[in-house]
PDB file of C-alpha atoms and ligand atoms in Angstrom:
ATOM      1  CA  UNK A   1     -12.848  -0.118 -39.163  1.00 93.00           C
ATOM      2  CA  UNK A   2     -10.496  -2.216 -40.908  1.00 97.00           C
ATOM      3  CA  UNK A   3      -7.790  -1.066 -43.158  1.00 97.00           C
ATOM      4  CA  UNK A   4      -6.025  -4.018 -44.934  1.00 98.00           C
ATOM      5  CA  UNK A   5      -2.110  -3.330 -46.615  1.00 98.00           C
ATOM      6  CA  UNK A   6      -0.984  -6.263 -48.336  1.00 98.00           C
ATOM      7  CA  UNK A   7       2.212  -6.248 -50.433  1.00 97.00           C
ATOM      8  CA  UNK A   8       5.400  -8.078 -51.758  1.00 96.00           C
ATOM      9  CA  UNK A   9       8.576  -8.260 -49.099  1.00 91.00           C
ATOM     10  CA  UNK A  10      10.525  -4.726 -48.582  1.00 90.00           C
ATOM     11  CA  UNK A  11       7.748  -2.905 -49.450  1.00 93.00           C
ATOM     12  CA  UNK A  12       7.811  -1.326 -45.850  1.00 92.00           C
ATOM     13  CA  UNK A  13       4.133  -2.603 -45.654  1.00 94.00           C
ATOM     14  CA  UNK A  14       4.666  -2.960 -41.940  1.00 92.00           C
ATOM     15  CA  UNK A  15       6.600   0.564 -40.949  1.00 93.00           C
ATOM     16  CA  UNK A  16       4.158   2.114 -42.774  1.00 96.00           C
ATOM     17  CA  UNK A  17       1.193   0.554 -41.146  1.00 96.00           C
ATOM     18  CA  UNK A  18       3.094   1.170 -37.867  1.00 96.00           C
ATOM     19  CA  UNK A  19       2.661   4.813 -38.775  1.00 96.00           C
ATOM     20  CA  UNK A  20      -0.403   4.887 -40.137  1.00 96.00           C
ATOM     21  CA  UNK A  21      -2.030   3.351 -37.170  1.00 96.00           C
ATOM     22  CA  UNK A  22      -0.235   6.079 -35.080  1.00 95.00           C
ATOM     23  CA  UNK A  23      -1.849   8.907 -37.518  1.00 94.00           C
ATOM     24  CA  UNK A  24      -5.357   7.523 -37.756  1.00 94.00           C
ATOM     25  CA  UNK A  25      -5.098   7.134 -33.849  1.00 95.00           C
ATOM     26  CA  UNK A  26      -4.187  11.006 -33.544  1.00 93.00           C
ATOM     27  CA  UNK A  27      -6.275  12.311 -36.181  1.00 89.00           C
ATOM     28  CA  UNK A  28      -9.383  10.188 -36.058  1.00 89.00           C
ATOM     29  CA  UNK A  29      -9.504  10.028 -32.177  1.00 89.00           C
ATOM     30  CA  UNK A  30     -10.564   6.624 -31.916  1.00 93.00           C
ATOM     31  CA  UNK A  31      -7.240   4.187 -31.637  1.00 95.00           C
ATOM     32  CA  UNK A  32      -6.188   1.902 -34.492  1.00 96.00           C
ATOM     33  CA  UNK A  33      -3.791  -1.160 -33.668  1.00 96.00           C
ATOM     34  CA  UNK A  34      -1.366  -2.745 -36.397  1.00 96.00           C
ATOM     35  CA  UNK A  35      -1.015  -6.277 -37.130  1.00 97.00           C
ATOM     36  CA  UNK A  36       1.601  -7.715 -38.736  1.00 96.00           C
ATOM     37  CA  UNK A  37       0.276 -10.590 -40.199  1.00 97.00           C
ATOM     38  CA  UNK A  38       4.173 -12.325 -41.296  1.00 97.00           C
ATOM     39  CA  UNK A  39       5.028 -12.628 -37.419  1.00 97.00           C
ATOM     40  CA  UNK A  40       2.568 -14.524 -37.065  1.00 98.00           C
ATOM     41  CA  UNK A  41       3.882 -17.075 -39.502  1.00 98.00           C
ATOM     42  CA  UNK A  42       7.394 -16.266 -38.201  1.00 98.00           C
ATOM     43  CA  UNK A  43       6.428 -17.260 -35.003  1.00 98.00           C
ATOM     44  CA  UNK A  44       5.235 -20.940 -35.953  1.00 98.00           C
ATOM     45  CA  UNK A  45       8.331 -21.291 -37.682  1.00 98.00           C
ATOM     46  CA  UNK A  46      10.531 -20.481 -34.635  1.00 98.00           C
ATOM     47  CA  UNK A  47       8.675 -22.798 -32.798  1.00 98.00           C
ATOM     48  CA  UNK A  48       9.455 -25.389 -35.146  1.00 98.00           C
ATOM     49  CA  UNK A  49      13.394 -24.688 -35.150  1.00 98.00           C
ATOM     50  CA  UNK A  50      13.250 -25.158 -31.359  1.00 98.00           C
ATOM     51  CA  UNK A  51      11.088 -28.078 -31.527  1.00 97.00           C
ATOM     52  CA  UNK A  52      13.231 -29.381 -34.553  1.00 98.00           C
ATOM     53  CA  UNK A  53      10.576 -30.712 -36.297  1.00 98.00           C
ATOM     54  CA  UNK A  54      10.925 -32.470 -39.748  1.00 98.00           C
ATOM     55  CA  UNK A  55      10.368 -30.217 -41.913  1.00 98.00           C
ATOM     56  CA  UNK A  56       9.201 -32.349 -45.109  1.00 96.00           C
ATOM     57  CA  UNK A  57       6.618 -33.665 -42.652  1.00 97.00           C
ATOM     58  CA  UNK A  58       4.035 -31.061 -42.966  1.00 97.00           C
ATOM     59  CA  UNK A  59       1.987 -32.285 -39.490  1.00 97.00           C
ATOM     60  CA  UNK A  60       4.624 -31.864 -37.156  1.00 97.00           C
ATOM     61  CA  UNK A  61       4.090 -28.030 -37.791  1.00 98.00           C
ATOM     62  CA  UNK A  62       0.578 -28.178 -37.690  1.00 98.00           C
ATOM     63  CA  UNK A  63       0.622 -29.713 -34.710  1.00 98.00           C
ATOM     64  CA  UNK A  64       2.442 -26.483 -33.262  1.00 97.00           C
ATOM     65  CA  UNK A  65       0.263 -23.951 -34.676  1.00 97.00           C
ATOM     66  CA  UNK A  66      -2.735 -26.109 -33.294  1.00 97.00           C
ATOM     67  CA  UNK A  67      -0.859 -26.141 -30.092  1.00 96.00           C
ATOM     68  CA  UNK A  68       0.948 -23.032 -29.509  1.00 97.00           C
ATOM     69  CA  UNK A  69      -0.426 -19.809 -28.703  1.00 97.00           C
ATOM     70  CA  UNK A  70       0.512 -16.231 -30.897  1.00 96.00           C
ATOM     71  CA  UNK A  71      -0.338 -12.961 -29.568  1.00 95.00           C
ATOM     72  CA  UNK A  72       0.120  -9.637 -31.196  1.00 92.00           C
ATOM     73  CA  UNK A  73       0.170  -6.671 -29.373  1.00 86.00           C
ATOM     74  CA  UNK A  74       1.301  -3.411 -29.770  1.00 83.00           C
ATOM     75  CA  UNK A  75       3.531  -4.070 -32.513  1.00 87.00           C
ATOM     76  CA  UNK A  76       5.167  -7.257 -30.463  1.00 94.00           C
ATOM     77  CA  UNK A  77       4.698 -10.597 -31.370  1.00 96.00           C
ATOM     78  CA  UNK A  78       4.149 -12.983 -27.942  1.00 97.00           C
ATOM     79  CA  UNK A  79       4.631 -17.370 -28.712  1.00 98.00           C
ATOM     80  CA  UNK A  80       3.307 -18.823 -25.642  1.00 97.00           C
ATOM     81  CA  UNK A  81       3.383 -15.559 -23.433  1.00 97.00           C
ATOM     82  CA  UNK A  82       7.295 -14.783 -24.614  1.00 98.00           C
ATOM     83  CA  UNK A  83       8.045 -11.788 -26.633  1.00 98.00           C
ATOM     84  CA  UNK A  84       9.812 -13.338 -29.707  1.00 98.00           C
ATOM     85  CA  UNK A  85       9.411  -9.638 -31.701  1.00 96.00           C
ATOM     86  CA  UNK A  86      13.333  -9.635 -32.661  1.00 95.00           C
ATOM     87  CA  UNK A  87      13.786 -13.489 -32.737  1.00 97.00           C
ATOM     88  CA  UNK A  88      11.150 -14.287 -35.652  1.00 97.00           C
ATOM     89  CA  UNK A  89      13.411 -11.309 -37.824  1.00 93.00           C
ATOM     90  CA  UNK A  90      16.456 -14.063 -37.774  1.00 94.00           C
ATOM     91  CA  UNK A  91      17.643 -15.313 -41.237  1.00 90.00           C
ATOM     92  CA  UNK A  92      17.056 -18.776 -40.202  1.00 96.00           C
ATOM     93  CA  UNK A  93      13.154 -18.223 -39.452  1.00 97.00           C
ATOM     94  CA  UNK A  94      12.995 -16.073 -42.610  1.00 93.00           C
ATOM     95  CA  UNK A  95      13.947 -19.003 -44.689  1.00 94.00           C
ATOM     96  CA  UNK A  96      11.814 -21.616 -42.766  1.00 97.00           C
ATOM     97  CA  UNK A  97       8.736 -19.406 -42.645  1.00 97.00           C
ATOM     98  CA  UNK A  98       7.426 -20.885 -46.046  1.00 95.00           C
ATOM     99  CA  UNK A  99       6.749 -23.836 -44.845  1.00 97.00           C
ATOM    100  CA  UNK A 100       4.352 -22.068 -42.158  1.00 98.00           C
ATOM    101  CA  UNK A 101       2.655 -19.830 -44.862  1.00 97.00           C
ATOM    102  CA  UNK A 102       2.492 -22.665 -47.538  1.00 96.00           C
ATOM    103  CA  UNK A 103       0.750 -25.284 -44.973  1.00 97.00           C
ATOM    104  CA  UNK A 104      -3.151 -24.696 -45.900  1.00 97.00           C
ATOM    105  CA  UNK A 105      -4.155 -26.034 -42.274  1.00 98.00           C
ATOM    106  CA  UNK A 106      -1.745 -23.552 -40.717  1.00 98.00           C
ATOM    107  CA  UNK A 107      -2.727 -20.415 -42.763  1.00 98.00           C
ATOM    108  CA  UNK A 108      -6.556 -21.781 -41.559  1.00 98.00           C
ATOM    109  CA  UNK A 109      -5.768 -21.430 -38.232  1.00 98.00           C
ATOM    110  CA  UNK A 110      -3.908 -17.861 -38.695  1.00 98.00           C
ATOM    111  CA  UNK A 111      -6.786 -16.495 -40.453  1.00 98.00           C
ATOM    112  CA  UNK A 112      -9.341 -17.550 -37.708  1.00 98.00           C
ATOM    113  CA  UNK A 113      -6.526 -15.641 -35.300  1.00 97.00           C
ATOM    114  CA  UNK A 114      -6.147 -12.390 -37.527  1.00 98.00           C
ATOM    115  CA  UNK A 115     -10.202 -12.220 -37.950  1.00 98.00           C
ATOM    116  CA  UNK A 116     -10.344 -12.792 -33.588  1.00 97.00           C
ATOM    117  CA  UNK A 117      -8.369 -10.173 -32.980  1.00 96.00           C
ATOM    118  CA  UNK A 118     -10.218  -8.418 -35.433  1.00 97.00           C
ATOM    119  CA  UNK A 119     -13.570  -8.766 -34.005  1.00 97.00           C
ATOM    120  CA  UNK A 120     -12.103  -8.223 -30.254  1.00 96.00           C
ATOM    121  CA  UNK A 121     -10.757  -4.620 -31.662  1.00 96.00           C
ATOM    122  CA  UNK A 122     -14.358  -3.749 -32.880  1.00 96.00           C
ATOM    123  CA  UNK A 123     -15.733  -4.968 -29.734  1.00 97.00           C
ATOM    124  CA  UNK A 124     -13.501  -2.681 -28.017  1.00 96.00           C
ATOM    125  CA  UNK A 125     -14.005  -0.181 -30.066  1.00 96.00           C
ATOM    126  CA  UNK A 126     -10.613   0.122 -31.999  1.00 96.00           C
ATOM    127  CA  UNK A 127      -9.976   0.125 -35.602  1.00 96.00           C
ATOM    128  CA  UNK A 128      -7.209  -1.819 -37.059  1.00 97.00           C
ATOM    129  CA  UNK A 129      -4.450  -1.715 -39.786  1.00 97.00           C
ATOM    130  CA  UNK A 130      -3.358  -4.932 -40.858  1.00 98.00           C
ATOM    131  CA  UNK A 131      -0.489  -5.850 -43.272  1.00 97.00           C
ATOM    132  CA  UNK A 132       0.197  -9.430 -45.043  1.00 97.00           C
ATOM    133  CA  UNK A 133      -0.175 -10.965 -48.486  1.00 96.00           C
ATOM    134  CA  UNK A 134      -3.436 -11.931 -48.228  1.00 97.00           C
ATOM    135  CA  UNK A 135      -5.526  -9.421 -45.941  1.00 98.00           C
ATOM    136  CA  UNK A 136      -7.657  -7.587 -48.424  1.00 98.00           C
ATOM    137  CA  UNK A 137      -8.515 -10.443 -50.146  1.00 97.00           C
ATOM    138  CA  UNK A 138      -8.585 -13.883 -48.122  1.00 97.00           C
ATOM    139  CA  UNK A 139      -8.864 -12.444 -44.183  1.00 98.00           C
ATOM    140  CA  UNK A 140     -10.867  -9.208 -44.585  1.00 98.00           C
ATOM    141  CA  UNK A 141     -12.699  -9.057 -47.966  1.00 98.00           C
ATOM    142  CA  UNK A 142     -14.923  -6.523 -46.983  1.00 97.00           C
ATOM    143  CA  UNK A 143     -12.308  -4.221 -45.090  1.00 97.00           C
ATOM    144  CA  UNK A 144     -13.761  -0.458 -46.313  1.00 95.00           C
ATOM    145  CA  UNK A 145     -10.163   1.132 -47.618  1.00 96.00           C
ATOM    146  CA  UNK A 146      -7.390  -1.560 -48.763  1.00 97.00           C
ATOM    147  CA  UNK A 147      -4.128  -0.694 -50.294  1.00 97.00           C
ATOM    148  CA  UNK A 148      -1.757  -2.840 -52.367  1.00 98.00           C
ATOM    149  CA  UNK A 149       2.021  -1.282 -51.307  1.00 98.00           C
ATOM    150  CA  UNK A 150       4.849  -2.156 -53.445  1.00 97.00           C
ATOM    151  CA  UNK A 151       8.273  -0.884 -55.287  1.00 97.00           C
ATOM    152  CA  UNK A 152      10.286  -2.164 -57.852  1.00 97.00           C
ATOM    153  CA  UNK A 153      12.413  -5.298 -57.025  1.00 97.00           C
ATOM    154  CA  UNK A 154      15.809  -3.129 -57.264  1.00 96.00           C
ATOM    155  CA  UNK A 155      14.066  -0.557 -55.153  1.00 96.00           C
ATOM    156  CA  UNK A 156      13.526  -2.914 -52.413  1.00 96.00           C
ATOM    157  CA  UNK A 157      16.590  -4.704 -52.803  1.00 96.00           C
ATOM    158  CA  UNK A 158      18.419  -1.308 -52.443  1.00 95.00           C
ATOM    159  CA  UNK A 159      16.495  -0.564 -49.120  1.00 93.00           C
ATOM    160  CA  UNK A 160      17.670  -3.692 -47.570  1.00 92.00           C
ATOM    161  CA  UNK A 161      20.926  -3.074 -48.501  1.00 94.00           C
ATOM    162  CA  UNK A 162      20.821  -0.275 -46.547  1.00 92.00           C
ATOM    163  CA  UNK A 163      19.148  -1.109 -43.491  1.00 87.00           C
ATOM    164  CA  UNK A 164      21.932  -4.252 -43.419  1.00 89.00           C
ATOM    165  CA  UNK A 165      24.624  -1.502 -43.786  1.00 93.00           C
ATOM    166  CA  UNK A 166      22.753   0.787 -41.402  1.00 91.00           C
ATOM    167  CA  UNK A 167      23.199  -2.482 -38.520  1.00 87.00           C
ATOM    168  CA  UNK A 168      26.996  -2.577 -39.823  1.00 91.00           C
ATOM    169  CA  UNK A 169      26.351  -5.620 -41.853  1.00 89.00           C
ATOM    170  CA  UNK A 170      27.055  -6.435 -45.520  1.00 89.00           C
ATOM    171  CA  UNK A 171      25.609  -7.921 -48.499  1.00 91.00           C
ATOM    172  CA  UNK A 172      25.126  -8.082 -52.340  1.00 95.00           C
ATOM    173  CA  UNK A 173      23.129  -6.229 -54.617  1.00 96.00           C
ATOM    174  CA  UNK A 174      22.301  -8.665 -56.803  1.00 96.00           C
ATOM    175  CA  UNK A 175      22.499 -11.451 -54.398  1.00 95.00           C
ATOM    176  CA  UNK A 176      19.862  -9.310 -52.463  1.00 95.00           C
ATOM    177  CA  UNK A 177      17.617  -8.675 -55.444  1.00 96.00           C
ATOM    178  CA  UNK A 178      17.619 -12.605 -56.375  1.00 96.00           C
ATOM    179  CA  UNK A 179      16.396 -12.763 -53.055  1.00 93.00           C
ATOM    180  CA  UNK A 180      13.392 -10.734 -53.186  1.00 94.00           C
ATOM    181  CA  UNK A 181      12.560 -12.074 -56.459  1.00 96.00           C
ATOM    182  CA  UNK A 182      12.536 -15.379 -55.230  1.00 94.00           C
ATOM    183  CA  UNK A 183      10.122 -14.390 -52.038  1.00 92.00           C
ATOM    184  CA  UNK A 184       7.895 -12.448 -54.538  1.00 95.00           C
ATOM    185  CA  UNK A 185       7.422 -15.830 -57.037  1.00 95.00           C
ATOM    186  CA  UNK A 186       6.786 -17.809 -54.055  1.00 93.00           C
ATOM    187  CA  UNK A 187       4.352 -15.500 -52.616  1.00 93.00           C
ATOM    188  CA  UNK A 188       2.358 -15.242 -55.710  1.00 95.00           C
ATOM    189  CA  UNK A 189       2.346 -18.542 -56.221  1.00 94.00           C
ATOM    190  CA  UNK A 190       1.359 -19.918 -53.318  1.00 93.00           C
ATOM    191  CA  UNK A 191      -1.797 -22.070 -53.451  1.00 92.00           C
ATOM    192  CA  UNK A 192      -3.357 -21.284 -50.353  1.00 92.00           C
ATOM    193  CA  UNK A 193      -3.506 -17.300 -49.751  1.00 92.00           C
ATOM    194  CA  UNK A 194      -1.321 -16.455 -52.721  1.00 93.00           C
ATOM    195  CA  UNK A 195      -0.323 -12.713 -52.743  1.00 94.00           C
ATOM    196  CA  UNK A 196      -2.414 -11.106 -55.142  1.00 93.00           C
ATOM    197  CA  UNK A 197      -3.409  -7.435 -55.739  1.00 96.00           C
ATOM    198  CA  UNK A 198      -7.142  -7.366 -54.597  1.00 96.00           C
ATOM    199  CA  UNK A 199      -9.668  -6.424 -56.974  1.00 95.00           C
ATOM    200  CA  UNK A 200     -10.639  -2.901 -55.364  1.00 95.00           C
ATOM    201  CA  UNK A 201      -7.142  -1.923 -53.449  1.00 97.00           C
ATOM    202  CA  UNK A 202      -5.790   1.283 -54.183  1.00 96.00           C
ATOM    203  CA  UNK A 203      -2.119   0.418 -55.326  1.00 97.00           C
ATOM    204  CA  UNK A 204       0.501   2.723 -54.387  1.00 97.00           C
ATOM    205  CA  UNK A 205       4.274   2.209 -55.959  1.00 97.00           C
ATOM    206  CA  UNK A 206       6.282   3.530 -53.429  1.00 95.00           C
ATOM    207  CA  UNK A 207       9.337   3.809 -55.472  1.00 95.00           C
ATOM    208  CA  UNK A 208      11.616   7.322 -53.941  1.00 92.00           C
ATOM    209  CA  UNK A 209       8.953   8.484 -51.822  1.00 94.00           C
ATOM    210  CA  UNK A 210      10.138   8.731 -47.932  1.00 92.00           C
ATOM    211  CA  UNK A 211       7.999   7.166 -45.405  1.00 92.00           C
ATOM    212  CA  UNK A 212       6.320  10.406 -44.237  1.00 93.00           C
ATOM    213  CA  UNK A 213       5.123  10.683 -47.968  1.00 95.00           C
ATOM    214  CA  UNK A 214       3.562   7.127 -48.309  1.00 95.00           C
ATOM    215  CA  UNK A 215       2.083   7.339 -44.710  1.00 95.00           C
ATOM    216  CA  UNK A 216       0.316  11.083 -45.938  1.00 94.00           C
ATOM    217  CA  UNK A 217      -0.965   9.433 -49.119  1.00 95.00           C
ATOM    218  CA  UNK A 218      -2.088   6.263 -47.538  1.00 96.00           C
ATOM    219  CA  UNK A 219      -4.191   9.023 -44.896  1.00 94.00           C
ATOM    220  CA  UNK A 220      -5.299  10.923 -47.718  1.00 93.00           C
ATOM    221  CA  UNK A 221      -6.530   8.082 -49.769  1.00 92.00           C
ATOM    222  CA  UNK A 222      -8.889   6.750 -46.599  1.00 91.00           C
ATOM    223  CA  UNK A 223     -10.300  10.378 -46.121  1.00 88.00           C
ATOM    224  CA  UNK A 224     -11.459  10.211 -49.751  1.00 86.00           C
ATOM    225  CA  UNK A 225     -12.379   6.578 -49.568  1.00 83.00           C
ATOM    226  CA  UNK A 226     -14.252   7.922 -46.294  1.00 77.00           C
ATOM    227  CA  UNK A 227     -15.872  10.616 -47.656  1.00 69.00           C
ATOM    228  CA  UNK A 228     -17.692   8.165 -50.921  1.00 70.00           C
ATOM    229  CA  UNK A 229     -18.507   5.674 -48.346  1.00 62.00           C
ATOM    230  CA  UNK A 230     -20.454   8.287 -46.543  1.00 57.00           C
TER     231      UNK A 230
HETATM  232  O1   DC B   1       5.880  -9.978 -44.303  1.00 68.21           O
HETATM  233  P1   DC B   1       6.925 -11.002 -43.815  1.00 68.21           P
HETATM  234  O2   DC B   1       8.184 -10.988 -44.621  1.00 68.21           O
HETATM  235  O3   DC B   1       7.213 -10.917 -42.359  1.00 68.21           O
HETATM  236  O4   DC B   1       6.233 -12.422 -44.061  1.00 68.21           O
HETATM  237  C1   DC B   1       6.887 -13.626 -43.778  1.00 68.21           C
HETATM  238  C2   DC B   1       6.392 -14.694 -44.736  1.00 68.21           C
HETATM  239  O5   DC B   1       5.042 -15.017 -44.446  1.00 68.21           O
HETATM  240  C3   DC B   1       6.460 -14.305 -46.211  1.00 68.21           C
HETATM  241  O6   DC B   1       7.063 -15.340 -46.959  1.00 68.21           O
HETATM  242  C4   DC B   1       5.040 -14.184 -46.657  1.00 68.21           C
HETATM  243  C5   DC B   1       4.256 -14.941 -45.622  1.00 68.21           C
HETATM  244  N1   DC B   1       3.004 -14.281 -45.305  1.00 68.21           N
HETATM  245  C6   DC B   1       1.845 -14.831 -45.792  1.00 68.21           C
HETATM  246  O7   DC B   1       1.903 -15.835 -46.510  1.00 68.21           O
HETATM  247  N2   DC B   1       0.650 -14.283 -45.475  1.00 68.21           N
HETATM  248  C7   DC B   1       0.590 -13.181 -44.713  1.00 68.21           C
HETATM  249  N3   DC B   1      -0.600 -12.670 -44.411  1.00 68.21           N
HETATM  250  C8   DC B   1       1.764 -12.602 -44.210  1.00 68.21           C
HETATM  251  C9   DC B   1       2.967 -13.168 -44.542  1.00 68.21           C
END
């Protein structure tokens, strides 16, 4: 079974499908894996910093992602066999991931990845919950239960605020929320696997709720989505 979370950045799309995987895993009995679908892109990206690549010429990074090879398991992200999890969270990948995620032959090759590790899950009899921008409607179209996660802009931006505090570092408000809003136009806009609320996600606006509360409505929604299916 596939459960798809797609969102705008600092929605805590993937903590929450972190947990959620967890809960289904405990309460269903069968185990569900997470994917978090942004490392992926993260990881070509990184790749292309160490391999310098010119960066306003788009096939240098294709060749990568044609060349390279991305794992994701249990929450980790591998680029050719090394763990790169806390690397690909580095300022300077965030800002050169877009040219990963805006590259249409690059997002063809991640979606042939995502929908592999997909299919090996099944065959192993796991479920999965998989987080992105474009995973209910461009990857997994016909994934059963699919949410659309998001919170205001200022929300988010207050979150990260935090988090940077939390690690003893600083920032801006407002410099922050510019941020965010910047990553949301971009997302939406994009012409290859644009972020977009799909059709039949259930959309949850996680604005003051704590974790625990998202991850119990997210579980109650699938029970009920369960229970019409059947
Ligand atoms: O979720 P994130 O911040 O780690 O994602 C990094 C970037 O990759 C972000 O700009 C959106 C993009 N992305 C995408 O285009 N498609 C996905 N399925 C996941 C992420």
């Amino acid at each position: 079974m596939i459960i798809t979370i797609d969102g705008p950045a600092g929605a805590g799309k993937s903590t929450v499908a972190r947990l959620l995987a967890q809960t289904l895993s405990k309460q269903s009995g069968k185990t569900f894996e997470y994917l978090d679908t942004g490392s992926m892109y993260r990881a070509i990206a990184l790749m292309g910093l160490r391999r310098k690549v010119d960066w306003d010429v788009a096939e240098e990074l294709e060749r990568i992602a044609e060349n390279v090879s991305i794992a994701v398991r249990n929450g980790k992200t591998f680029l050719d066999g090394e763990d790169v999890t806390e690397l690909v969270r580095s300022p300077e990948v965030t800002d050169k991931t877009r040219f990963a995620a805006d590259n249409p032959a690059i997002r063809r090759i991640m979606v042939s990845l995502q929908r592999s590790i997909a299919e090996q899950l099944r065959e192993d009899g796991k479920g999965l919950v998989t987080e992105g921008r474009d995973q209910g409607t461009a990857v997994f179209p016909d994934a059963p239960v699919k949410f659309f996660l998001t919170a205001t802009p200022e929300e988010r931006a207050k979150r990260r605020l935090n988090e940077l505090q939390q690690h003893g570092k600083q920032g801006k408000l407002n410099e922050i929320l510019q941020q965010i809003t910047n990553r949301d136009v971009r997302d939406a806009s994009r012409a290859v696997g644009p972020m977009k609320e799909p059709a039949d996600a259930i959309r949850l606006v996680s604005d003051g709720m704590t974790l625990e509360d998202v991850v119990c409505q997210l579980t109650q929604k699938i029970i009920e989505s369960i229970l019409c299916i059947i």
